[in-house]
Amino acid sequence: MKKFTLITTIIMAVLAISACGAGGAQTDAGGISLTDGLQHEVVLEKPAGRIVSLSPSVTEILFAVGAGDQVIGRDSFSNYPAEAGAIQDVGGSMGNYSYETIASLEPDLVIASGINTPEQVSALEKLDVTVYYLSNPDDLEGLYAMLRTVGELTGHSKEAQVLAASLEDRVDAIASTIASSKSTPLVFYELDGSDPAKPWTPGPGTFLDLLITAAGGKNVGAVLESEWAQISIEELLVQDPDLILLGDSIYGMTPELVSTRPGWDGLSAVKDGRLYGFNDDLVSRPGPRLVDGLEELARIIHPELYP
Amino acid sequence: MTKKHTLLPFLITAVVLFVSMVVSIAVGSVFIPLNTFADVLKQGLTGGHSALDPSGVFLKIITDLRVPRTLLLALTGAALAGSGGAYQGLFRNPLADPFLIGVSSGAGLGAVLAIMLPVTATMSGLMSVPAAAFAGALLTVLVVVQLARVGKTVPTTNLILAGVAVNAFTSALTSALMIHSTGELRRALVWLMGGAVQTGWQPLLGVLPYMVIGLTGLVLVGHPLNVLQFGEEQAHQLGIRVQRVRWFTILLATLTTAAAVAFVGIIGFVGLVVPHIIRLTWGGDYRRLIPLSMLGGASLLLLTDVVARTVIAPQEIPVGIVTALVGGPFFLWVLHRSKAQNYW
């Protein structure tokens, strides 16, 4: 059981949305020159036409800005959109990418993300592959900037602008709807409840914390020390959240299973049946679907505002 | 025993190593047909360009990825198995392995500490992880030796016990740090599972001096270790400076394994089991056992790495996981087949 918790923690950490500034963008005579998240000057003669994505979030962004056709390789975990499944797998489990496979695809650009390490970037650069390190965003502004960067790298600036603008509109719409609410429900988001005595939950400073707040809720985990942490059931009973979201429902957790956990029947959310499965992929991948996740959160947290 | 007979094991292990190296270079997640491979190699050696590899990508895969990885892992396997063999002789304990007195846990702590530093997340900090791992390994062994020391001598029992305790403490510290870390957790775990084999030629150049000195030195301690098997008292009377042999062996084993582990991550099992396979097959003469273990260790690590790179290609498994997965059953087969009684 302990091992499983550790493994899920790793998955959490992999998906952790951590900080780092986005690169400034400037174009010169036909070519593209951008500073990436590792402070590298990435120069392309023309927009990239043969792209390898090293993370699910990058793959989602590439498809969202209309560059899906240009993706010739993707990591093993890229499962969205469905078309991505047909693209050549380049590995990525436990950080082990197949550099051979990537080199053999002869990409003109590899896009790495926050889950990738400098060692991985360096390994690819030694093979004369151009790598752009796309840092994870800190906030929604960062998300829009990230989309525009990918648009520029792939020759889809216009689509990326339109996409960013529409996401911004949707976020604004949620904000104005939430503004009319009088309550701020307390939300417990469960990342991994395989140890029901101390389930994993997002702490302060995480993107999930930000999204729960933006959706008009208050995150139970905000009182914790670490960004990703195990909260004690005792603390949970004291805080007594209004609702519980099961991010681990994608691993098979259900409201019924939660209500059978010892001690959990003392929680109001369990007594009132306010337990909801939640597609964690929506909020754990720093891509355009974060806004889908935000809307979903707002609907669950404030059902009275979304009749 | 004839001269020819003593050379046979070396011949066999050398051939196995050669074959392992060729397989390791020829096989990978990208399939290169054999005739293409041969042509690329032939043309590459003469500075030419193979017509079967128009873009040069196969040549790049072979020279920049597979050859340096093969050499680095061969040296790593040799260091681990050679040190393991020497430690088993030094401690006169069949359970001794190169990580007995702190190299792995110290390297792990050093690596995890470095991974948590913000500078490591930048390109300029690339070498900080191997450097910290190497330093952590040396420091931890130093602490163990200091704790175990009684005056000018280090009794082996004290060393083993101090090693076990310090290993446990250091590993716990590493785990505690990892619990507190966030995004770096995966990087740390991959490192600890022996999946952090660095690419390119620089790591190889980094470990080479330690390997040349360390592996040569370990081969030379074979004779004193033979004598040591009669007991310390006896060895002393036979003119062996027991303490000096002990320091020398610990120093050499620590330097080689720390250097290897720094660039590859922690790879267990090879150092424990290869010397036993050699001992079961060709006997316990340390003058032969140590060099044969080196050849065998290099082969075992290369072959397990081929499995790690290809079994679910293009995904790769950390080679540290595969060593025990593949090496374990092989060792048990050797053990069972030999039907050795009181072999130790």
XYZ file of C-alpha atoms in Angstrom:
651
model
C 0.000 0.000 0.000
C 2.853 2.306 0.901
C 4.533 1.587 -2.415
C 1.363 2.413 -4.265
C 1.063 5.699 -2.448
C 4.625 6.513 -3.398
C 3.978 5.724 -7.021
C 0.874 7.853 -7.089
C 2.877 10.600 -5.459
C 5.301 10.421 -8.288
C 2.481 10.677 -10.728
C 1.290 13.714 -8.806
C 4.721 15.216 -8.871
C 4.987 14.542 -12.577
C 1.804 16.395 -13.133
C 2.651 19.104 -10.637
C 2.225 22.503 -12.078
C 5.294 24.303 -10.862
C 6.702 27.734 -11.360
C 8.992 29.211 -13.974
C 8.808 32.326 -16.129
C 7.750 32.183 -19.742
C 10.161 33.288 -22.419
C 9.875 36.617 -24.193
C 9.048 36.441 -27.854
C 10.434 38.378 -30.735
C 10.568 37.519 -34.401
C 13.090 38.663 -36.941
C 13.142 38.571 -40.718
C 11.166 35.419 -41.513
C 12.766 33.276 -38.830
C 11.613 32.680 -35.278
C 13.758 33.431 -32.276
C 12.413 32.784 -28.781
C 13.947 32.416 -25.337
C 12.715 29.237 -23.706
C 12.158 28.326 -20.056
C 15.788 27.270 -19.632
C 16.920 30.679 -20.937
C 17.942 29.150 -24.245
C 17.729 31.128 -27.456
C 15.743 28.841 -29.747
C 16.067 29.801 -33.390
C 13.985 28.332 -36.195
C 14.343 29.329 -39.840
C 10.659 28.732 -40.349
C 7.801 27.446 -38.190
C 8.438 23.866 -37.091
C 6.845 21.270 -39.344
C 8.085 18.076 -37.703
C 7.463 18.257 -33.978
C 7.982 15.810 -31.116
C 6.062 16.448 -27.892
C 7.556 15.192 -24.629
C 4.454 15.570 -22.462
C 0.669 15.146 -22.588
C 0.133 18.864 -21.930
C 2.323 19.883 -24.866
C 0.511 17.431 -27.123
C -2.853 18.891 -26.071
C -1.636 22.423 -26.729
C -0.232 21.499 -30.146
C -3.552 20.025 -31.207
C -5.513 22.920 -29.697
C -3.620 25.531 -31.719
C -4.119 23.514 -34.915
C -0.621 22.043 -35.176
C -1.747 18.444 -34.658
C -0.762 17.470 -38.197
C 2.805 18.595 -37.539
C 3.277 16.269 -34.552
C 5.362 13.240 -35.575
C 6.197 11.918 -32.110
C 4.701 12.081 -28.644
C 5.408 10.695 -25.166
C 3.727 7.512 -23.930
C 1.188 9.351 -21.783
C -0.261 11.624 -24.486
C -3.799 10.251 -24.664
C -5.682 13.389 -25.648
C -7.003 14.170 -28.169
C -7.689 10.646 -29.419
C -5.816 11.322 -32.701
C -2.606 11.613 -30.697
C -2.754 7.877 -30.049
C -1.848 7.126 -33.660
C 1.370 9.156 -33.482
C 4.760 7.480 -32.913
C 5.410 6.838 -29.210
C 8.827 8.062 -28.022
C 8.672 6.714 -24.477
C 8.790 8.840 -21.334
C 7.842 6.446 -18.564
C 9.878 7.329 -15.454
C 11.706 9.950 -17.486
C 13.150 7.378 -19.852
C 12.599 8.671 -23.356
C 13.976 6.799 -26.320
C 16.456 9.334 -27.653
C 17.153 6.940 -30.506
C 13.546 7.007 -31.615
C 13.387 10.787 -31.345
C 16.590 11.197 -33.379
C 15.394 8.738 -35.997
C 12.221 10.783 -36.535
C 14.448 13.713 -37.508
C 12.234 16.385 -35.947
C 12.928 20.051 -36.516
C 11.617 20.833 -33.032
C 11.151 18.933 -29.784
C 8.948 20.639 -27.206
C 9.780 19.748 -23.619
C 7.739 20.823 -20.620
C 7.897 21.283 -16.864
C 8.100 17.534 -16.267
C 11.329 17.327 -18.250
C 14.798 17.744 -16.787
C 17.815 19.666 -18.058
C 19.550 16.302 -18.523
C 16.882 15.226 -20.990
C 17.122 18.516 -22.873
C 20.891 18.250 -22.943
C 20.781 14.651 -24.178
C 18.676 15.737 -27.145
C 20.819 18.758 -27.893
C 23.860 16.505 -28.071
C 22.060 14.817 -30.961
C 21.702 18.194 -32.701
C 17.976 18.273 -32.043
C 16.419 21.691 -31.423
C 14.541 21.702 -28.106
C 12.143 24.306 -26.785
C 11.551 24.009 -23.030
C 7.996 25.171 -22.339
C 7.845 26.103 -18.661
C 4.662 25.393 -16.770
C 2.511 28.470 -16.183
C 2.006 30.038 -12.746
C -1.444 31.362 -13.506
C -4.014 31.647 -16.259
C -2.163 34.585 -17.848
C 0.816 32.264 -18.115
C -1.390 29.696 -19.823
C -2.441 32.164 -22.515
C 1.184 33.203 -23.060
C 2.163 29.562 -23.365
C -0.440 28.964 -26.065
C 0.769 31.996 -28.020
C 4.367 30.731 -27.790
C 3.413 27.337 -29.192
C 1.384 29.092 -31.897
C 4.405 31.093 -32.908
C 6.760 28.093 -32.945
C 4.415 26.113 -35.146
C 3.151 28.838 -37.486
C -0.286 28.967 -35.904
C -0.065 32.345 -34.186
C -3.504 33.408 -35.312
C -5.252 30.271 -34.101
C -3.374 30.529 -30.809
C -4.472 34.164 -30.378
C -8.085 33.251 -31.063
C -7.879 30.286 -28.690
C -6.285 32.346 -25.918
C -8.906 35.071 -26.341
C -11.777 32.595 -26.177
C -10.331 30.930 -23.081
C -9.940 34.346 -21.484
C -13.583 35.141 -22.260
C -14.699 31.879 -20.673
C -12.614 32.555 -17.563
C -14.069 36.076 -17.341
C -17.580 34.671 -17.693
C -16.962 32.318 -14.765
C -15.545 35.159 -12.687
C -18.614 37.339 -13.238
C -20.974 34.449 -12.483
C -19.091 33.562 -9.298
C -19.078 37.222 -8.235
C -22.833 37.025 -7.633
C -22.439 34.169 -5.161
C -22.775 34.799 -1.461
C -21.034 31.631 -0.280
C -17.525 30.230 -0.609
C -17.883 26.472 -0.123
C -14.982 24.578 1.406
C -13.643 22.045 -1.109
C -11.546 18.955 -0.492
C -9.831 17.780 -3.656
C -8.483 14.237 -3.369
C -5.528 13.375 -5.573
C -4.962 9.908 -4.174
C -6.948 8.294 -1.401
C -5.260 4.885 -1.387
C -4.433 5.607 2.254
C -7.793 6.868 3.576
C -6.198 7.959 6.856
C -4.124 10.548 5.008
C -5.130 11.170 1.400
C -3.022 13.299 -0.951
C -4.331 16.750 -1.737
C -3.066 19.898 -3.472
C -1.527 22.420 -1.086
C -1.134 26.179 -1.362
C 0.458 27.619 -4.492
C -0.650 24.807 -6.773
C -2.610 25.406 -9.942
C -5.452 23.362 -8.474
C -5.563 25.667 -5.444
C -5.785 28.593 -7.852
C -8.539 26.962 -9.917
C -10.638 26.035 -6.868
C -10.405 29.641 -5.701
C -11.256 30.939 -9.182
C -14.281 28.635 -9.230
C -15.570 30.286 -6.044
C -14.425 27.671 -3.575
C -11.904 27.449 -0.767
C -9.278 24.715 -0.866
C -8.987 22.605 2.305
C -5.325 21.922 1.441
C -4.480 25.631 1.526
C -3.464 25.266 5.181
C -0.760 22.701 4.396
C 2.997 23.180 4.138
C 3.949 21.405 0.920
C 2.522 21.906 -2.537
C 1.468 18.270 -2.658
C 0.804 16.748 0.715
C -0.991 14.119 2.705
C -3.699 15.584 4.909
C -4.767 13.780 8.043
C -8.387 12.615 8.269
C -8.476 14.345 11.658
C -7.747 17.713 10.038
C -10.369 16.901 7.447
C -12.959 16.214 10.145
C -12.120 19.514 11.836
C -12.349 21.543 8.617
C -15.414 19.559 7.511
C -15.461 20.460 3.800
C -18.779 21.188 2.066
C -17.885 18.983 -0.851
C -15.347 16.393 -1.881
C -13.939 16.058 -5.381
C -12.319 12.754 -6.291
C -9.462 13.430 -8.673
C -8.509 9.793 -8.227
C -11.774 8.702 -9.857
C -9.697 8.200 -13.021
C -7.931 5.450 -11.059
C -11.201 3.869 -9.971
C -12.141 5.735 -6.773
C -15.890 6.161 -6.327
C -18.148 8.066 -3.865
C -19.422 4.674 -2.609
C -15.909 3.530 -1.703
C -15.236 6.797 0.100
C -18.349 6.487 2.248
C -17.161 3.077 3.514
C -13.843 4.470 4.787
C -13.539 4.375 8.575
C -14.224 7.766 10.117
C -15.320 9.387 6.886
C -19.020 9.019 7.715
C -18.472 11.917 10.145
C -17.921 14.331 7.267
C -20.856 16.508 6.194
C -19.989 16.052 2.546
C -20.289 12.272 2.938
C -23.543 12.537 4.928
C -25.056 14.956 2.375
C -23.802 12.931 -0.561
C -21.748 15.817 -1.927
C -18.984 13.634 -3.376
C -18.136 13.959 -7.046
C -15.823 12.110 -9.373
C -13.566 14.510 -11.240
C -11.459 14.056 -14.364
C -8.058 14.947 -12.950
C -6.518 15.220 -16.425
C -8.494 18.450 -16.860
C -6.717 20.196 -14.022
C -3.356 18.466 -13.829
C -2.129 19.212 -17.343
C -1.090 22.787 -18.005
C -2.989 23.170 -21.274
C -6.197 24.608 -22.701
C -8.358 22.017 -20.936
C -7.584 23.771 -17.643
C -10.444 26.092 -18.527
C -12.759 23.106 -19.094
C -11.662 22.011 -15.637
C -12.371 25.441 -14.201
C -15.900 25.476 -15.654
C -16.516 21.986 -14.333
C -15.303 23.046 -10.887
C -17.526 26.133 -10.885
C -20.569 24.045 -11.838
C -19.918 21.548 -9.048
C -19.006 24.095 -6.386
C -21.856 26.500 -7.247
C -24.667 24.411 -8.717
C -27.119 27.185 -7.719
C -25.451 29.542 -10.257
C -25.530 27.001 -13.088
C -29.129 25.833 -13.309
C 46.683 -27.000 -13.164
C 47.991 -26.246 -16.613
C 48.540 -22.764 -17.942
C 45.912 -23.340 -20.604
C 43.351 -24.203 -17.981
C 43.849 -20.974 -16.024
C 43.398 -18.907 -19.148
C 40.181 -20.549 -20.264
C 37.847 -18.625 -17.904
C 39.382 -15.353 -19.079
C 38.887 -16.360 -22.669
C 35.252 -17.257 -22.052
C 34.377 -14.091 -20.116
C 36.241 -11.902 -22.611
C 34.322 -13.418 -25.507
C 31.043 -12.987 -23.623
C 31.931 -9.351 -22.958
C 32.840 -8.752 -26.584
C 29.570 -10.252 -27.757
C 27.656 -8.239 -25.144
C 29.265 -5.035 -26.364
C 28.439 -5.781 -29.984
C 24.837 -6.627 -29.083
C 24.582 -3.491 -26.956
C 25.735 -1.341 -29.877
C 23.724 -3.160 -32.526
C 20.418 -3.344 -30.677
C 18.228 -0.511 -29.457
C 14.737 0.867 -29.610
C 15.354 1.977 -33.178
C 15.783 -1.024 -35.435
C 18.844 -0.796 -37.638
C 19.020 -3.716 -40.092
C 22.202 -5.730 -39.736
C 23.586 -4.959 -43.182
C 22.887 -1.257 -42.672
C 24.562 -1.440 -39.265
C 27.647 -3.077 -40.735
C 27.846 -0.609 -43.594
C 27.327 2.436 -41.358
C 30.047 1.150 -39.049
C 32.433 0.423 -41.899
C 31.877 3.785 -43.546
C 31.931 5.586 -40.215
C 35.320 4.146 -39.296
C 36.805 5.339 -42.566
C 35.193 8.747 -42.228
C 32.830 8.031 -45.078
C 29.090 8.142 -45.378
C 26.892 5.123 -45.812
C 24.464 5.188 -48.703
C 22.077 3.147 -46.553
C 21.960 5.999 -44.027
C 21.360 9.068 -46.187
C 20.591 11.477 -43.336
C 23.367 10.190 -41.077
C 20.920 9.586 -38.246
C 21.946 5.940 -37.746
C 25.591 6.939 -37.468
C 24.627 9.556 -34.899
C 22.587 7.034 -32.905
C 25.492 4.598 -32.909
C 28.338 7.005 -32.161
C 26.618 9.521 -29.879
C 24.227 7.240 -27.998
C 25.000 3.554 -28.149
C 28.801 3.424 -28.102
C 29.335 5.814 -25.160
C 26.483 4.188 -23.214
C 27.937 0.741 -23.855
C 31.387 1.783 -22.650
C 30.028 3.629 -19.600
C 27.869 0.694 -18.544
C 30.675 -1.811 -19.181
C 32.943 0.161 -16.860
C 30.138 0.516 -14.325
C 29.449 -3.216 -14.338
C 33.162 -3.958 -14.005
C 33.510 -1.511 -11.110
C 30.483 -2.877 -9.254
C 31.314 -6.553 -9.683
C 35.052 -6.102 -9.108
C 34.436 -4.109 -5.943
C 31.810 -6.584 -4.801
C 34.229 -9.469 -5.242
C 36.953 -7.621 -3.359
C 34.574 -6.697 -0.520
C 33.374 -10.274 -0.177
C 36.995 -11.266 0.276
C 37.874 -8.379 2.530
C 34.897 -8.799 4.847
C 34.901 -12.572 4.400
C 31.170 -12.300 4.050
C 29.081 -13.669 1.164
C 26.535 -10.864 1.573
C 29.048 -8.056 1.098
C 28.479 -5.838 -1.919
C 30.042 -2.554 -3.040
C 27.243 -0.610 -1.326
C 27.903 -2.239 2.061
C 29.566 0.742 3.675
C 27.614 3.660 2.287
C 28.429 4.393 -1.357
C 24.881 4.014 -2.659
C 23.003 5.712 0.162
C 25.552 8.527 0.265
C 25.412 9.019 -3.485
C 21.621 8.956 -3.313
C 21.510 11.622 -0.624
C 23.995 13.782 -2.536
C 22.038 13.426 -5.759
C 18.674 14.169 -4.163
C 20.075 17.213 -2.358
C 21.478 18.501 -5.644
C 18.236 17.802 -7.484
C 16.359 19.921 -4.944
C 18.622 22.930 -5.488
C 17.114 25.455 -7.900
C 20.391 25.778 -9.809
C 20.139 22.129 -10.833
C 17.004 22.917 -12.800
C 19.061 25.043 -15.183
C 21.387 23.959 -17.933
C 24.443 25.363 -16.169
C 23.813 23.060 -13.211
C 23.922 19.884 -15.285
C 27.033 18.483 -13.648
C 25.886 19.261 -10.117
C 24.008 15.978 -9.683
C 26.905 13.644 -10.528
C 29.311 15.857 -8.603
C 27.087 15.861 -5.513
C 26.495 12.107 -5.790
C 30.206 11.447 -5.963
C 30.909 13.732 -3.005
C 28.028 12.232 -1.015
C 29.349 8.721 -1.586
C 32.887 9.565 -0.491
C 31.715 11.513 2.558
C 29.380 8.759 3.705
C 32.066 6.086 3.435
C 34.388 8.385 5.368
C 31.796 8.762 8.118
C 31.282 4.986 8.283
C 35.009 4.325 8.497
C 35.436 6.988 11.185
C 32.582 5.576 13.238
C 33.941 2.039 12.932
C 37.532 2.939 13.667
C 39.135 1.721 16.871
C 42.451 3.495 17.206
C 44.420 2.747 14.073
C 42.429 -0.309 13.072
C 38.957 -0.823 11.634
C 37.517 -4.160 12.708
C 35.393 -5.568 9.865
C 32.442 -6.307 12.119
C 32.380 -2.671 13.213
C 32.579 -1.582 9.591
C 29.671 -3.753 8.549
C 27.495 -2.641 11.459
C 28.371 1.030 11.072
C 27.701 0.651 7.345
C 24.271 -0.857 7.893
C 23.302 1.841 10.391
C 24.602 4.754 8.323
C 22.981 3.328 5.184
C 19.641 3.138 6.953
C 19.956 6.635 8.381
C 21.080 8.195 5.103
C 18.373 6.469 3.089
C 15.748 7.639 5.562
C 17.058 11.187 5.262
C 16.832 10.905 1.482
C 13.232 9.675 1.677
C 12.325 12.488 4.075
C 13.745 15.035 1.654
C 11.846 13.477 -1.214
C 8.548 13.620 0.645
C 9.065 17.332 1.079
C 10.053 17.977 -2.508
C 7.513 18.427 -5.256
C 8.258 18.416 -8.952
C 11.795 17.129 -8.509
C 10.538 13.911 -6.949
C 10.432 11.984 -10.162
C 13.915 12.997 -11.151
C 15.204 11.829 -7.788
C 13.390 8.532 -7.963
C 14.635 7.770 -11.443
C 18.133 8.436 -10.201
C 17.697 6.113 -7.237
C 16.348 3.349 -9.463
C 19.372 3.357 -11.707
C 17.646 4.961 -14.647
C 19.798 8.055 -14.934
C 22.421 6.815 -17.364
C 23.863 10.000 -18.844
C 24.292 10.226 -22.587
C 27.278 11.301 -24.638
C 30.998 11.086 -24.148
C 31.604 13.480 -21.233
C 30.436 11.073 -18.469
C 32.778 8.447 -19.872
C 35.719 10.822 -19.762
C 34.686 11.780 -16.235
C 34.826 8.232 -14.868
C 37.796 7.006 -16.898
C 40.649 8.070 -14.564
C 38.936 6.517 -11.527
C 38.258 3.349 -13.452
C 41.779 2.924 -14.800
C 43.362 3.405 -11.383
C 40.633 1.658 -9.392
C 40.157 -1.427 -11.527
C 43.910 -2.001 -11.837
C 44.346 -1.600 -8.096
C 41.503 -3.999 -7.319
C 43.055 -6.678 -9.513
C 46.285 -6.273 -7.533
C 44.665 -6.846 -4.112
C 43.724 -10.368 -5.199
C 46.765 -12.011 -3.658
C 46.589 -10.338 -0.228
C 42.861 -11.130 -0.129
C 43.668 -14.793 -0.755
C 45.988 -14.814 2.211
C 43.471 -12.905 4.313
C 41.048 -15.800 4.008
C 43.172 -17.732 6.550
C 42.306 -15.113 9.134
C 43.900 -11.830 10.066
C 46.402 -13.318 12.481
C 47.661 -15.804 9.931
C 47.796 -13.212 7.181
C 49.836 -10.966 9.398
C 52.303 -13.751 10.096
C 52.554 -14.431 6.388
C 53.706 -10.870 5.839
C 50.463 -9.227 4.764
C 49.842 -5.769 6.170
C 46.218 -6.348 6.921
C 45.256 -2.760 7.746
C 46.944 -1.420 4.644
C 45.162 -3.944 2.412
C 41.880 -2.987 4.036
C 42.314 0.761 3.503
C 43.532 0.206 -0.031
C 40.597 -2.013 -0.980
C 38.022 0.318 0.561
C 39.542 3.334 -1.180
C 39.645 1.683 -4.607
C 36.181 0.151 -4.364
C 34.711 3.435 -3.145
C 36.303 5.565 -5.868
C 35.274 3.300 -8.728
C 31.724 2.636 -7.605
C 31.099 6.243 -6.565
C 32.259 7.482 -9.963
C 30.109 4.916 -11.763
C 27.015 5.508 -9.663
C 27.337 9.282 -10.084
C 26.732 9.088 -13.831
C 24.420 6.087 -13.981
C 22.339 6.062 -10.802
C 22.165 3.277 -8.277
C 22.380 -0.169 -9.807
C 22.019 -2.949 -7.313
C 22.578 -6.666 -7.492
C 25.430 -6.768 -10.041
C 28.037 -6.199 -7.352
C 26.575 -8.885 -5.105
C 25.800 -11.636 -7.529
C 28.432 -11.600 -10.251
C 31.300 -12.528 -7.899
C 29.189 -15.459 -6.675
C 28.517 -16.655 -10.208
C 32.251 -16.518 -10.908
C 33.082 -18.236 -7.617
C 30.562 -21.025 -8.242
C 31.930 -21.583 -11.724
C 35.677 -21.112 -11.355
C 36.468 -21.118 -7.662
C 37.417 -18.544 -5.076
C 40.994 -17.559 -5.978
C 40.764 -13.761 -5.695
C 43.570 -13.218 -8.204
C 41.194 -14.619 -10.813
C 37.870 -13.948 -9.164
C 38.226 -10.156 -9.176
C 39.214 -9.652 -12.843
C 36.737 -12.332 -13.968
C 34.011 -10.598 -11.947
C 34.848 -7.356 -13.731
C 34.459 -8.980 -17.144
C 31.297 -10.763 -16.019
C 29.826 -7.666 -14.368
C 30.340 -5.620 -17.504
C 28.608 -8.307 -19.586
C 25.681 -8.727 -17.193
C 25.021 -5.000 -17.019
C 25.238 -4.599 -20.800
C 22.876 -7.471 -21.489
C 20.356 -6.324 -18.886
C 20.559 -2.836 -20.369
C 19.714 -4.249 -23.792
C 16.614 -5.781 -22.209
C 15.805 -2.495 -20.445
C 16.048 -0.561 -23.691
C 14.121 -2.909 -25.932
C 11.575 -4.968 -24.006
C 8.857 -2.337 -24.199
C 10.499 -0.055 -26.777
C 10.316 2.833 -27.360
C 9.765 3.030 -23.633
C 12.835 2.296 -21.568
C 12.947 0.807 -18.083
C 15.546 1.993 -15.553
C 18.343 -0.548 -15.945
C 18.675 -0.799 -12.143
C 15.287 -2.492 -12.033
C 16.161 -5.005 -14.717
C 19.478 -6.127 -13.197
C 17.806 -7.999 -10.364
C 14.851 -9.017 -12.515
C 17.106 -10.722 -15.049
C 20.170 -11.368 -12.911
C 18.247 -12.917 -10.036
C 16.861 -15.935 -11.862
C 20.185 -16.411 -13.668
C 22.042 -16.491 -10.375
C 19.548 -18.920 -8.861
C 19.968 -21.164 -11.878
C 23.753 -21.161 -11.459
C 23.399 -21.786 -7.725
C 20.986 -24.648 -8.247
C 22.976 -26.242 -11.041
C 26.259 -26.163 -9.151
C 24.657 -28.051 -6.224
C 27.406 -26.494 -4.188
C 27.639 -27.587 -0.586
C 29.585 -25.359 1.773
C 30.833 -23.545 -1.271
C 31.681 -20.350 0.558
